């Protein structure tokens, strides 16, 4: 192998490492902001029932589709975990929320990725009843509820 | 032959967008990334066409740009990016296909205007595809906002599930391509 080839391969290697290092550093900077934004959005969704902790959140490294946030039930003052989960149904992926405490299994709250106008919410109850679970099978909800339970158990370890 | 090549390219690109949820809001994001990646082909052709490792650099640039787009757009709307997840990483396949179909063998006398036309045509087709899916399924159109996908008009309480689903998307794609092929034939007859 001549010197020129070695230099080219070295350059390729250096550029690859530098690129991924750059992306890794950006991901660290972005992550804090993203989680803060997530908490704000989740808070607006569960406003009347739960208060989310601003600091404590958990991302399962083996399950990039589950984020767990600590929260408090406003009425009972009990600690709960609010989980944001990506479920792929027949209409493609969608983001949904589960709420769970120590005593019961995770409860499915609904989809979070679709927003509607206040007027629409009042006139059609768009995000209540059936529309909430659209494109997602009940078996899928059960499956992901079990996964969420396992993730929360892992978080508490 | 050239027309056929672009038609095949169009089919493969639109097929990549089938797993994306049936909302125009998601389509706009996917299209935005797609356009950025296609435009990066210009400097790649200009500066790397004679490089032995052009293909490696091409893949590296496309993957890095997609990750960067994912990270930066997460700051704007984390919920949308979380929902899209790995679906977004299907997008770089399309410009890679474009590179292999058109550019790789014609770097010396490459027609930049033709690439621009293709990008414009592809973007219009993608917008029509996503709008048709959302209109048929939800009777509405949506935009990507920081809190999520926002409906512009009152949507159905329950969407027509078939059109919102992946088989429905494939049917719309087939109908759309048949229509394009029909228009193309009519144009050829008139010429």
CSV table of C-alpha atoms in Angstrom, one decimal, chain B:
chain,number,residue,atom,x,y,z
B,1,UNK,CA,-35.6,5.8,-21.4
B,2,UNK,CA,-34.9,9.0,-19.4
B,3,UNK,CA,-38.6,9.4,-18.6
B,4,UNK,CA,-38.8,5.8,-17.4
B,5,UNK,CA,-35.8,6.2,-15.2
B,6,UNK,CA,-37.4,9.2,-13.4
B,7,UNK,CA,-40.7,7.3,-13.1
B,8,UNK,CA,-39.0,4.4,-11.4
B,9,UNK,CA,-37.2,6.9,-9.1
B,10,UNK,CA,-40.5,8.6,-8.3
B,11,UNK,CA,-42.1,5.3,-7.4
B,12,UNK,CA,-39.3,4.3,-5.2
B,13,UNK,CA,-39.2,7.7,-3.4
B,14,UNK,CA,-43.0,7.8,-2.8
B,15,UNK,CA,-42.9,4.1,-1.6
B,16,UNK,CA,-40.4,5.2,1.1
B,17,UNK,CA,-42.9,7.6,2.4
B,18,UNK,CA,-45.7,5.0,2.9
B,19,UNK,CA,-44.7,4.1,6.5
B,20,UNK,CA,-45.0,7.8,7.6
B,21,UNK,CA,-48.3,8.6,9.4
B,22,UNK,CA,-51.1,9.9,7.1
B,23,UNK,CA,-50.7,13.6,8.0
B,24,UNK,CA,-49.5,16.4,5.9
B,25,UNK,CA,-47.6,17.8,8.9
B,26,UNK,CA,-45.3,14.8,8.9
B,27,UNK,CA,-45.1,14.9,5.1
B,28,UNK,CA,-43.8,18.5,5.3
B,29,UNK,CA,-41.0,17.5,7.7
B,30,UNK,CA,-40.0,14.5,5.6
B,31,UNK,CA,-40.1,16.6,2.5
B,32,UNK,CA,-38.0,19.3,4.1
B,33,UNK,CA,-35.3,16.8,5.0
B,34,UNK,CA,-35.6,15.2,1.5
B,35,UNK,CA,-35.0,18.5,-0.2
B,36,UNK,CA,-32.0,19.4,1.9
B,37,UNK,CA,-30.5,16.0,1.1
B,38,UNK,CA,-31.1,16.4,-2.6
B,39,UNK,CA,-29.6,19.8,-2.7
B,40,UNK,CA,-26.4,18.5,-1.0
B,41,UNK,CA,-26.0,16.4,-4.1
B,42,UNK,CA,-24.9,19.6,-6.0
B,43,UNK,CA,-21.7,20.2,-4.0
B,44,UNK,CA,-21.0,16.4,-3.8
B,45,UNK,CA,-21.1,16.2,-7.6
B,46,UNK,CA,-19.0,19.3,-8.0
B,47,UNK,CA,-16.2,18.5,-5.5
B,48,UNK,CA,-16.3,14.8,-5.0
B,49,UNK,CA,-17.1,13.4,-8.4
B,50,UNK,CA,-13.5,12.5,-9.2
B,51,UNK,CA,-12.8,11.1,-5.7
B,52,UNK,CA,-12.3,7.4,-5.3
B,53,UNK,CA,-14.2,7.4,-2.0
B,54,UNK,CA,-17.1,9.6,-3.2
B,55,UNK,CA,-19.7,7.0,-2.3
B,56,UNK,CA,-18.4,6.6,1.2
B,57,UNK,CA,-18.5,10.5,1.7
B,58,UNK,CA,-22.0,10.6,0.2
B,59,UNK,CA,-23.3,8.0,2.7
B,60,UNK,CA,-21.5,9.7,5.6
B,61,UNK,CA,-22.9,13.2,4.6
B,62,UNK,CA,-26.5,11.9,4.2
B,63,UNK,CA,-26.5,10.0,7.5
B,64,UNK,CA,-24.9,12.8,9.4
B,65,UNK,CA,-27.3,15.4,7.9
B,66,UNK,CA,-30.3,13.2,8.8
B,67,UNK,CA,-29.1,12.8,12.4
B,68,UNK,CA,-28.4,16.5,12.7
B,69,UNK,CA,-31.8,17.3,11.3
B,70,UNK,CA,-33.4,14.9,13.8
B,71,UNK,CA,-31.6,16.6,16.7
B,72,UNK,CA,-32.2,20.2,15.6
B,73,UNK,CA,-35.9,19.6,14.8
B,74,UNK,CA,-36.3,17.9,18.2
B,75,UNK,CA,-35.7,21.3,19.7
B,76,UNK,CA,-38.6,22.7,17.7
B,77,UNK,CA,-41.0,19.8,18.2
B,78,UNK,CA,-39.8,16.8,20.2
B,79,UNK,CA,-43.2,15.0,20.0
B,80,UNK,CA,-43.2,15.0,16.2
B,81,UNK,CA,-39.6,13.7,16.0
B,82,UNK,CA,-40.3,11.1,18.7
B,83,UNK,CA,-43.3,9.9,16.8
B,84,UNK,CA,-41.4,9.8,13.5
B,85,UNK,CA,-38.5,8.0,15.1
B,86,UNK,CA,-36.7,5.6,12.7
B,87,UNK,CA,-39.1,6.4,9.9
B,88,UNK,CA,-37.1,9.6,9.2
B,89,UNK,CA,-34.0,7.5,8.5
B,90,UNK,CA,-35.7,6.0,5.4
B,91,UNK,CA,-35.4,9.4,3.7
B,92,UNK,CA,-31.7,9.3,2.8
B,93,UNK,CA,-32.3,6.2,0.7
B,94,UNK,CA,-34.0,8.4,-1.9
B,95,UNK,CA,-31.1,10.8,-2.7
B,96,UNK,CA,-28.8,7.8,-2.6
B,97,UNK,CA,-31.0,6.2,-5.3
B,98,UNK,CA,-30.9,9.4,-7.3
B,99,UNK,CA,-27.1,9.4,-7.1
B,100,UNK,CA,-26.9,5.9,-8.4
B,101,UNK,CA,-29.6,6.2,-11.1
B,102,UNK,CA,-28.7,9.5,-12.6
B,103,UNK,CA,-25.5,11.2,-11.4
B,104,UNK,CA,-22.9,8.4,-10.9
B,105,UNK,CA,-22.4,7.7,-14.6
B,106,UNK,CA,-22.8,11.2,-15.9
B,107,UNK,CA,-20.6,13.4,-13.8
B,108,UNK,CA,-18.8,15.0,-16.7
B,109,UNK,CA,-21.7,16.6,-18.4
B,110,UNK,CA,-24.3,16.5,-15.7
B,111,UNK,CA,-27.4,18.6,-16.2
B,112,UNK,CA,-28.1,20.6,-13.1
B,113,UNK,CA,-31.3,22.0,-14.4
B,114,UNK,CA,-32.7,18.6,-14.9
B,115,UNK,CA,-31.9,17.7,-11.2
B,116,UNK,CA,-33.7,20.9,-10.1
B,117,UNK,CA,-36.7,20.0,-12.2
B,118,UNK,CA,-36.8,16.5,-10.7
B,119,UNK,CA,-36.6,17.9,-7.1
B,120,UNK,CA,-39.5,20.3,-7.8
B,121,UNK,CA,-41.6,17.6,-9.4
B,122,UNK,CA,-40.9,15.1,-6.7
B,123,UNK,CA,-41.8,17.7,-4.0
B,124,UNK,CA,-45.1,18.5,-5.6
B,125,UNK,CA,-45.9,14.8,-6.0
B,126,UNK,CA,-45.0,14.1,-2.3
B,127,UNK,CA,-47.2,17.0,-1.1
B,128,UNK,CA,-50.1,15.8,-3.2
B,129,UNK,CA,-49.6,12.2,-1.9
B,130,UNK,CA,-49.7,13.3,1.8
B,131,UNK,CA,-52.6,15.7,1.3
B,132,UNK,CA,-54.6,13.1,-0.5
B,133,UNK,CA,-54.0,10.6,2.3
B,134,UNK,CA,-55.0,13.0,5.0
B,135,UNK,CA,-58.0,14.4,3.2
B,136,UNK,CA,-59.4,10.9,2.5
B,137,UNK,CA,-58.7,9.6,6.0
B,138,UNK,CA,-59.3,12.6,8.3
B,139,UNK,CA,-61.1,15.1,6.0
B,140,UNK,CA,-58.6,17.7,7.1
B,141,UNK,CA,-55.0,19.0,6.5
B,142,UNK,CA,-52.4,19.5,9.2
B,143,UNK,CA,-49.3,21.5,10.0
B,144,UNK,CA,-46.3,20.5,12.2
B,145,UNK,CA,-46.3,22.8,15.3
B,146,UNK,CA,-44.1,22.5,18.4
B,147,UNK,CA,-46.9,20.7,20.4
B,148,UNK,CA,-47.6,18.2,17.7
B,149,UNK,CA,-49.6,17.8,14.5
B,150,UNK,CA,-52.2,20.6,14.3
B,151,UNK,CA,-55.4,20.2,12.2
B,152,UNK,CA,-56.3,23.2,10.1
B,153,UNK,CA,-60.0,22.2,9.7
B,154,UNK,CA,-62.2,20.1,12.0
B,155,UNK,CA,-61.2,16.5,11.5
B,156,UNK,CA,-63.4,13.4,11.6
B,157,UNK,CA,-64.1,12.0,15.1
B,158,UNK,CA,-62.9,8.7,13.8
B,159,UNK,CA,-60.8,8.7,10.6
B,160,UNK,CA,-61.7,6.3,7.7
B,161,UNK,CA,-59.2,3.8,8.9
B,162,UNK,CA,-58.4,2.2,5.6
B,163,UNK,CA,-57.1,5.4,4.1
B,164,UNK,CA,-55.1,6.2,7.2
B,165,UNK,CA,-53.5,2.8,7.2
B,166,UNK,CA,-50.5,1.5,5.2
B,167,UNK,CA,-52.5,-0.6,2.7
B,168,UNK,CA,-54.6,2.5,2.0
B,169,UNK,CA,-51.5,4.5,1.4
B,170,UNK,CA,-50.3,1.9,-1.1
B,171,UNK,CA,-53.7,2.1,-2.9
B,172,UNK,CA,-53.4,5.9,-3.1
B,173,UNK,CA,-49.9,5.5,-4.4
B,174,UNK,CA,-50.9,3.0,-7.1
B,175,UNK,CA,-53.8,5.3,-8.2
B,176,UNK,CA,-51.6,8.3,-8.2
B,177,UNK,CA,-48.9,6.6,-10.3
B,178,UNK,CA,-51.5,5.2,-12.7
B,179,UNK,CA,-52.8,8.8,-13.2
B,180,UNK,CA,-49.3,10.1,-13.8
B,181,UNK,CA,-48.6,7.4,-16.3
B,182,UNK,CA,-51.9,8.2,-18.1
B,183,UNK,CA,-51.0,11.9,-18.3
B,184,UNK,CA,-47.5,11.1,-19.5
B,185,UNK,CA,-49.0,8.9,-22.3
B,186,UNK,CA,-51.4,11.6,-23.4
B,187,UNK,CA,-48.5,14.1,-23.5
B,188,UNK,CA,-46.4,11.8,-25.6
B,189,UNK,CA,-49.3,11.3,-28.1
B,190,UNK,CA,-49.8,15.0,-28.5
B,191,UNK,CA,-46.1,15.6,-29.1
